[in-house]
Short mmCIF file of C-alpha atoms and ligand atoms in Angstrom, two decimals:
data_model
loop_
_atom_site.label_atom_id
_atom_site.label_comp_id
_atom_site.label_asym_id
_atom_site.label_seq_id
_atom_site.Cartn_x
_atom_site.Cartn_y
_atom_site.Cartn_z
CA MET A 1 0.00 0.00 0.00
CA LYS A 2 0.97 3.60 -0.40
CA ILE A 3 0.41 5.45 2.87
CA ALA A 4 0.64 9.20 3.50
CA MET A 5 1.13 10.67 6.95
CA MET A 6 0.31 14.29 7.70
CA ALA A 7 2.75 15.39 10.38
CA ARG A 8 4.82 18.44 10.98
CA ASN A 9 7.80 16.77 12.64
CA PRO A 10 8.92 13.51 10.99
CA ASN A 11 11.45 12.92 13.77
CA LEU A 12 8.95 12.55 16.62
CA TYR A 13 9.06 9.08 18.17
CA SER A 14 5.42 8.35 17.19
CA HIS A 15 6.00 9.37 13.59
CA ARG A 16 9.25 7.44 13.24
CA ARG A 17 7.57 4.35 14.69
CA LEU A 18 4.60 4.51 12.33
CA LYS A 19 6.93 4.83 9.34
CA GLU A 20 9.09 1.98 10.59
CA ALA A 21 6.08 -0.28 11.22
CA ALA A 22 4.65 0.44 7.76
CA GLU A 23 7.93 -0.12 5.95
CA GLU A 24 8.58 -3.35 7.86
CA ARG A 25 5.33 -4.59 6.42
CA GLY A 26 6.35 -3.64 2.91
CA HIS A 27 4.34 -0.44 2.49
CA GLU A 28 5.45 2.75 0.84
CA PHE A 29 5.30 5.53 3.40
CA HIS A 30 5.51 9.28 2.83
CA ILE A 31 5.42 12.02 5.45
CA PHE A 32 4.02 15.40 4.45
CA ASN A 33 4.23 18.58 6.47
CA THR A 34 0.55 19.49 6.82
CA LEU A 35 1.22 23.20 6.47
CA ARG A 36 3.09 22.74 3.19
CA CYS A 37 0.19 20.99 1.49
CA TYR A 38 -2.01 23.14 -0.72
CA MET A 39 -5.25 22.31 -2.39
CA ASN A 40 -7.31 22.81 -5.45
CA ILE A 41 -10.88 22.84 -4.20
CA ALA A 42 -12.69 24.32 -7.16
CA SER A 43 -11.93 21.62 -9.69
CA ARG A 44 -14.16 18.59 -10.09
CA ARG A 45 -11.22 16.44 -9.19
CA PRO A 46 -9.98 17.42 -5.74
CA GLU A 47 -6.22 17.71 -5.67
CA ILE A 48 -3.47 18.21 -3.13
CA TYR A 49 -0.06 19.60 -3.98
CA TYR A 50 3.04 19.67 -1.88
CA ASN A 51 5.94 22.08 -1.47
CA ASP A 52 7.06 23.10 -4.96
CA GLY A 53 4.12 21.57 -6.77
CA GLU A 54 4.47 17.81 -6.32
CA LYS A 55 0.98 16.39 -6.85
CA LEU A 56 -0.08 13.84 -4.23
CA THR A 57 -1.68 10.93 -6.01
CA GLY A 58 -2.09 7.18 -5.70
CA PHE A 59 -2.39 7.02 -1.91
CA ASP A 60 -4.48 4.25 -0.36
CA ALA A 61 -4.53 5.64 3.16
CA VAL A 62 -3.66 8.75 5.12
CA ILE A 63 -2.62 8.94 8.77
CA PRO A 64 -3.54 12.35 10.18
CA ARG A 65 -1.24 13.49 12.98
CA ILE A 66 -2.59 17.02 13.24
CA GLY A 67 -1.19 19.12 16.07
CA ALA A 68 -3.70 21.06 18.17
CA SER A 69 -2.32 24.38 16.92
CA VAL A 70 -2.98 23.52 13.27
CA THR A 71 -6.36 21.81 13.65
CA PHE A 72 -8.17 24.19 11.32
CA TYR A 73 -5.85 23.85 8.34
CA GLY A 74 -5.01 20.23 9.08
CA LEU A 75 -8.65 19.17 8.96
CA ALA A 76 -9.10 20.99 5.65
CA VAL A 77 -6.20 19.03 4.14
CA LEU A 78 -7.56 15.79 5.58
CA ARG A 79 -11.03 16.49 4.13
CA GLN A 80 -9.37 16.98 0.78
CA PHE A 81 -7.72 13.54 1.05
CA GLU A 82 -11.13 12.11 1.96
CA MET A 83 -12.74 13.73 -1.08
CA MET A 84 -10.02 12.12 -3.19
CA GLY A 85 -11.17 8.76 -1.80
CA VAL A 86 -8.08 8.16 0.32
CA TYR A 87 -8.88 6.13 3.45
CA PRO A 88 -8.29 8.23 6.59
CA LEU A 89 -7.13 6.39 9.72
CA ASN A 90 -9.38 8.82 11.59
CA GLU A 91 -11.98 10.85 9.75
CA SER A 92 -11.84 14.65 9.78
CA VAL A 93 -15.31 14.89 11.33
CA ALA A 94 -14.37 12.57 14.19
CA ILE A 95 -11.14 14.47 14.88
CA GLY A 96 -13.10 17.74 14.89
CA ARG A 97 -15.51 16.35 17.49
CA SER A 98 -12.77 15.19 19.81
CA ARG A 99 -10.79 18.44 19.61
CA ASP A 100 -13.54 20.43 21.31
CA LYS A 101 -13.80 19.30 24.93
CA LEU A 102 -17.31 20.62 25.40
CA ARG A 103 -18.64 19.03 22.23
CA SER A 104 -17.03 15.70 23.00
CA MET A 105 -18.37 15.74 26.57
CA GLN A 106 -21.87 16.41 25.27
CA LEU A 107 -21.64 13.53 22.80
CA MET A 108 -20.37 11.13 25.45
CA ALA A 109 -23.05 12.28 27.89
CA ARG A 110 -25.67 11.52 25.26
CA ASP A 111 -24.25 8.02 25.00
CA GLY A 112 -24.38 7.50 28.76
CA ILE A 113 -20.60 7.34 29.28
CA GLY A 114 -19.29 8.14 32.78
CA LEU A 115 -17.96 11.72 32.96
CA PRO A 116 -16.89 14.11 35.69
CA VAL A 117 -19.67 16.64 36.38
CA THR A 118 -18.89 19.36 33.85
CA THR A 119 -20.44 22.82 33.57
CA PHE A 120 -20.14 25.68 31.16
CA ALA A 121 -21.47 29.20 30.83
CA HIS A 122 -20.90 32.10 28.50
CA ASP A 123 -21.91 34.98 30.74
CA PRO A 124 -19.41 35.81 33.51
CA LYS A 125 -22.39 36.76 35.71
CA GLN A 126 -23.20 33.06 35.85
CA THR A 127 -19.78 32.01 37.08
CA GLU A 128 -21.01 31.48 40.60
CA ALA A 129 -23.94 29.39 39.45
CA VAL A 130 -21.84 27.06 37.27
CA LEU A 131 -19.29 26.77 40.05
CA GLU A 132 -22.07 25.59 42.38
CA LEU A 133 -23.30 23.14 39.73
CA ALA A 134 -19.82 21.66 39.44
CA GLY A 135 -19.94 20.97 43.19
CA GLY A 136 -18.11 24.10 44.37
CA ALA A 137 -14.39 24.35 45.14
CA PRO A 138 -12.06 22.58 44.71
CA VAL A 139 -12.84 22.64 41.01
CA VAL A 140 -10.91 22.01 37.80
CA ILE A 141 -10.99 24.77 35.17
CA LYS A 142 -10.03 23.90 31.59
CA LEU A 143 -9.54 25.66 28.30
CA LEU A 144 -11.90 24.11 25.76
CA GLU A 145 -9.09 23.51 23.34
CA GLY A 146 -6.14 22.96 25.65
CA THR A 147 -3.70 20.10 25.36
CA GLN A 148 -0.74 18.53 27.18
CA GLY A 149 -2.04 19.77 30.51
CA ILE A 150 -1.54 23.42 29.59
CA GLY A 151 -4.69 25.34 30.43
CA VAL A 152 -5.88 22.92 33.14
CA VAL A 153 -6.05 24.57 36.55
CA LEU A 154 -7.12 23.33 39.96
CA ALA A 155 -8.75 26.03 42.05
CA ASP A 156 -8.91 25.16 45.75
CA THR A 157 -11.29 27.86 46.89
CA LYS A 158 -14.32 29.64 45.51
CA ARG A 159 -12.33 32.86 45.47
CA SER A 160 -9.45 31.44 43.44
CA ALA A 161 -11.92 29.71 41.09
CA THR A 162 -13.65 33.02 40.44
CA SER A 163 -10.39 34.82 39.70
CA VAL A 164 -9.16 32.08 37.36
CA VAL A 165 -12.48 32.14 35.49
CA GLU A 166 -12.29 35.93 35.23
CA ALA A 167 -8.71 35.79 33.96
CA PHE A 168 -9.56 33.25 31.27
CA ARG A 169 -12.69 35.10 30.26
CA GLY A 170 -10.72 38.35 30.12
CA ALA A 171 -8.33 36.65 27.71
CA LYS A 172 -11.40 35.75 25.59
CA VAL A 173 -10.92 32.01 25.73
CA ASN A 174 -13.63 29.43 26.31
CA ILE A 175 -13.46 27.30 29.40
CA LEU A 176 -15.34 24.61 31.24
CA LEU A 177 -15.58 23.85 34.94
CA GLN A 178 -15.30 20.32 36.20
CA GLU A 179 -15.74 18.41 39.41
CA PHE A 180 -12.29 17.63 40.86
CA ILE A 181 -11.86 13.87 41.13
CA LYS A 182 -9.67 13.94 44.22
CA GLU A 183 -9.61 10.19 44.72
CA ALA A 184 -7.75 9.79 41.40
CA GLY A 185 -4.72 11.04 43.36
CA GLY A 186 -2.91 12.69 40.44
CA THR A 187 -3.14 9.49 38.41
CA ASP A 188 -5.08 8.83 35.25
CA ILE A 189 -5.47 5.98 32.81
CA ARG A 190 -4.83 6.13 29.11
CA ALA A 191 -6.30 3.35 27.01
CA ILE A 192 -5.30 3.07 23.37
CA VAL A 193 -8.27 1.95 21.33
CA VAL A 194 -7.75 0.60 17.82
CA GLY A 195 -10.74 -0.57 15.82
CA GLY A 196 -13.06 -0.77 18.83
CA LYS A 197 -10.63 -2.71 21.05
CA VAL A 198 -8.32 -1.62 23.83
CA ILE A 199 -4.89 -2.75 22.61
CA ALA A 200 -2.76 -1.14 25.34
CA ALA A 201 -3.28 0.75 28.57
CA MET A 202 -1.11 2.64 30.98
CA LYS A 203 -1.42 4.45 34.25
CA ARG A 204 0.10 7.93 34.33
CA THR A 205 1.12 9.64 37.53
CA GLY A 206 1.85 13.34 37.69
CA ALA A 207 5.11 14.85 38.84
CA GLU A 208 5.35 15.41 42.61
CA GLY A 209 2.76 17.94 43.69
CA ASP A 210 0.97 18.14 40.31
CA PHE A 211 -2.61 16.90 39.98
CA ARG A 212 -2.11 16.66 36.20
CA SER A 213 -0.65 13.37 35.04
CA ASN A 214 0.36 14.45 31.51
CA LEU A 215 3.71 12.97 30.46
CA HIS A 216 4.50 16.35 28.91
CA ARG A 217 4.20 17.84 32.40
CA GLY A 218 6.75 15.44 33.86
CA GLY A 219 4.40 12.55 34.65
CA SER A 220 5.51 8.91 34.53
CA ALA A 221 3.79 5.89 32.99
CA LYS A 222 3.31 2.25 33.99
CA LEU A 223 1.59 -0.76 32.48
CA ILE A 224 -1.87 -1.34 33.91
CA LYS A 225 -4.59 -3.93 33.59
CA LEU A 226 -8.00 -2.39 33.04
CA SER A 227 -11.19 -3.60 34.66
CA PRO A 228 -13.91 -4.79 32.27
CA GLU A 229 -15.85 -1.60 33.07
CA GLU A 230 -12.85 0.57 32.18
CA ARG A 231 -12.35 -1.31 28.92
CA LEU A 232 -15.97 -0.87 28.01
CA THR A 233 -15.88 2.83 28.89
CA ALA A 234 -12.83 3.35 26.66
CA THR A 235 -14.30 1.57 23.65
CA ARG A 236 -17.63 3.35 24.06
CA ALA A 237 -15.87 6.72 24.21
CA ALA A 238 -13.99 5.93 20.97
CA LYS A 239 -17.26 4.93 19.34
CA SER A 240 -19.01 8.04 20.56
CA MET A 241 -16.33 10.19 18.83
CA GLY A 242 -16.24 7.94 15.76
CA LEU A 243 -12.47 7.53 16.08
CA ASN A 244 -10.83 4.34 14.78
CA VAL A 245 -7.64 5.03 16.68
CA CYS A 246 -7.47 7.11 19.85
CA GLY A 247 -6.21 7.48 23.36
CA VAL A 248 -9.00 7.61 25.93
CA ASP A 249 -8.09 9.34 29.19
CA MET A 250 -10.02 8.25 32.24
CA LEU A 251 -9.96 8.88 35.96
CA ARG A 252 -10.77 6.25 38.57
CA ALA A 253 -13.59 7.93 40.47
CA ASN A 254 -15.30 6.37 43.50
CA HIS A 255 -18.35 5.62 41.38
CA GLY A 256 -16.39 4.10 38.46
CA PRO A 257 -14.34 5.29 35.49
CA VAL A 258 -14.97 8.79 34.12
CA VAL A 259 -13.65 10.00 30.77
CA MET A 260 -11.80 13.31 30.61
CA GLU A 261 -10.90 13.41 26.98
CA VAL A 262 -10.34 11.42 23.84
CA ASN A 263 -7.16 12.12 21.90
CA SER A 264 -7.19 11.44 18.16
CA SER A 265 -3.37 11.43 17.77
CA PRO A 266 -2.16 9.68 20.90
CA GLY A 267 1.59 9.75 21.50
CA LEU A 268 3.17 6.32 21.16
CA GLU A 269 6.38 6.73 23.11
CA GLY A 270 4.97 6.64 26.64
CA VAL A 271 2.62 3.76 25.98
CA GLU A 272 5.09 1.61 23.99
CA MET A 273 7.75 2.12 26.68
CA ALA A 274 5.36 1.41 29.54
CA THR A 275 3.75 -1.66 27.99
CA GLY A 276 6.43 -3.04 25.64
CA LEU A 277 3.69 -3.42 23.01
CA ASP A 278 4.00 -2.67 19.31
CA VAL A 279 1.22 -0.07 19.14
CA ALA A 280 2.49 1.37 15.82
CA GLY A 281 2.33 -2.11 14.27
CA LYS A 282 -1.27 -2.57 15.42
CA ILE A 283 -2.23 0.75 13.83
CA ILE A 284 -0.67 -0.23 10.50
CA GLU A 285 -2.41 -3.62 10.69
CA TYR A 286 -5.71 -1.81 11.17
CA ILE A 287 -5.06 0.22 8.02
CA GLU A 288 -4.21 -2.95 6.09
CA LYS A 289 -7.58 -4.42 7.04
CA HIS A 290 -9.65 -1.34 6.29
CA ALA A 291 -8.08 0.82 3.62
CA LYS A 292 -9.81 0.41 0.34
CA PRO A 293 -9.88 3.26 -2.13
CA GLY A 294 -13.12 5.19 -1.66
CA ALA A 295 -13.93 3.54 1.66
CA THR A 296 -14.34 6.79 3.58
CA ARG A 297 -17.95 7.28 4.63
CA THR A 298 -18.14 11.03 4.96
CA LYS A 299 -16.24 12.12 1.85
CA GLY A 300 -15.31 15.29 3.69
CA LYS A 301 -18.88 16.35 4.43
CA GLY A 302 -19.99 17.79 7.77
N1 ADP B 401 -11.73 16.65 36.79
C1 ADP B 401 -10.50 16.27 37.11
N2 ADP B 401 -10.22 15.74 38.33
C2 ADP B 401 -8.96 15.36 38.64
N3 ADP B 401 -7.91 15.45 37.82
C3 ADP B 401 -8.12 15.96 36.58
C4 ADP B 401 -9.42 16.39 36.17
N4 ADP B 401 -9.34 16.85 34.91
C5 ADP B 401 -8.04 16.72 34.54
N5 ADP B 401 -7.29 16.19 35.52
C6 ADP B 401 -5.85 15.91 35.46
O1 ADP B 401 -5.26 16.86 34.57
C7 ADP B 401 -4.71 16.22 33.41
C8 ADP B 401 -4.95 17.06 32.16
O2 ADP B 401 -6.35 17.20 31.89
P1 ADP B 401 -6.97 16.98 30.45
O3 ADP B 401 -8.43 17.25 30.52
O4 ADP B 401 -6.57 15.65 29.93
O5 ADP B 401 -6.27 18.15 29.62
P2 ADP B 401 -5.20 18.10 28.44
O6 ADP B 401 -6.00 18.03 27.18
O7 ADP B 401 -4.46 19.38 28.55
O8 ADP B 401 -4.36 16.86 28.62
C9 ADP B 401 -5.38 14.86 33.37
O9 ADP B 401 -4.57 13.90 32.72
C10 ADP B 401 -5.61 14.54 34.85
O10 ADP B 401 -4.44 13.97 35.43
MG1 MG B 402 -5.11 14.92 28.60
#
């Protein structure tokens, strides 16, 4: 097969591993810097060009690894691939859903998936009311489109919560308020779901004194065995987003697993190191089973 990967940095561990895994299996693998792709949208035949005018043709599948900061343009390029009939590992629509924390929470709530109590308001006058709804302080305050733990704040008191909300609102960014799951103890679970199955899972623990367990924030990872309920929660969350491949982040709350977010381009380094599993290989295998020209369902609509 001829596989394209949209990624800005070809040297990242995850990107090197996906290339390696594909080439080991005899596939042709090309990495394109998302921001150097340009498109012809008006013509009847959708086209993508690269760099100095190389036309991208003949691809059977595309692996989108779109960084949070380039979501808008990245999804446009991915839609273009979809319109050309190239099989996307994750569809543009599904990635778009998962990138917005509020939208993804609403979709998972609709599907009855366990979530931390999450509240949201536009008007700063309602800050107090949404804070009460979230159970009062301590409360977690999050940017709607944050990533890697940046933009996630724990406010211990009502007063600090109010000032953090005011600061964020003053900076004109959208936020949500969330019940603080104290019993998680600075630890969360990441389950990697591929094709509706959990293929690897790890427990992440935050750096000393940090309630955020992101590896980018100095957290550490260990292999973990999930309970059947946790497995089911992870696969249901993936299904709710419509993602074929994703990392589902959960907290162990007293009343069972709750999902915090679903990541459409999960990093592979932490999870492969912690579990010793060939996650990249499983992803390529999934593509081998599913990529047929024209197999994308949405064709870039929506
Ligand atoms: N409601 C919460 N209760 C307890 N810990 C939380 C809560 N929300 C987030 N965290 C911690 O903060 C980390 C980052 O939050 P997350 O929503 O995943 O944001 P990001 O997209 O920046 O990774 C999580 O991995 C978890 O360890
Ligand atoms: Mg996270």
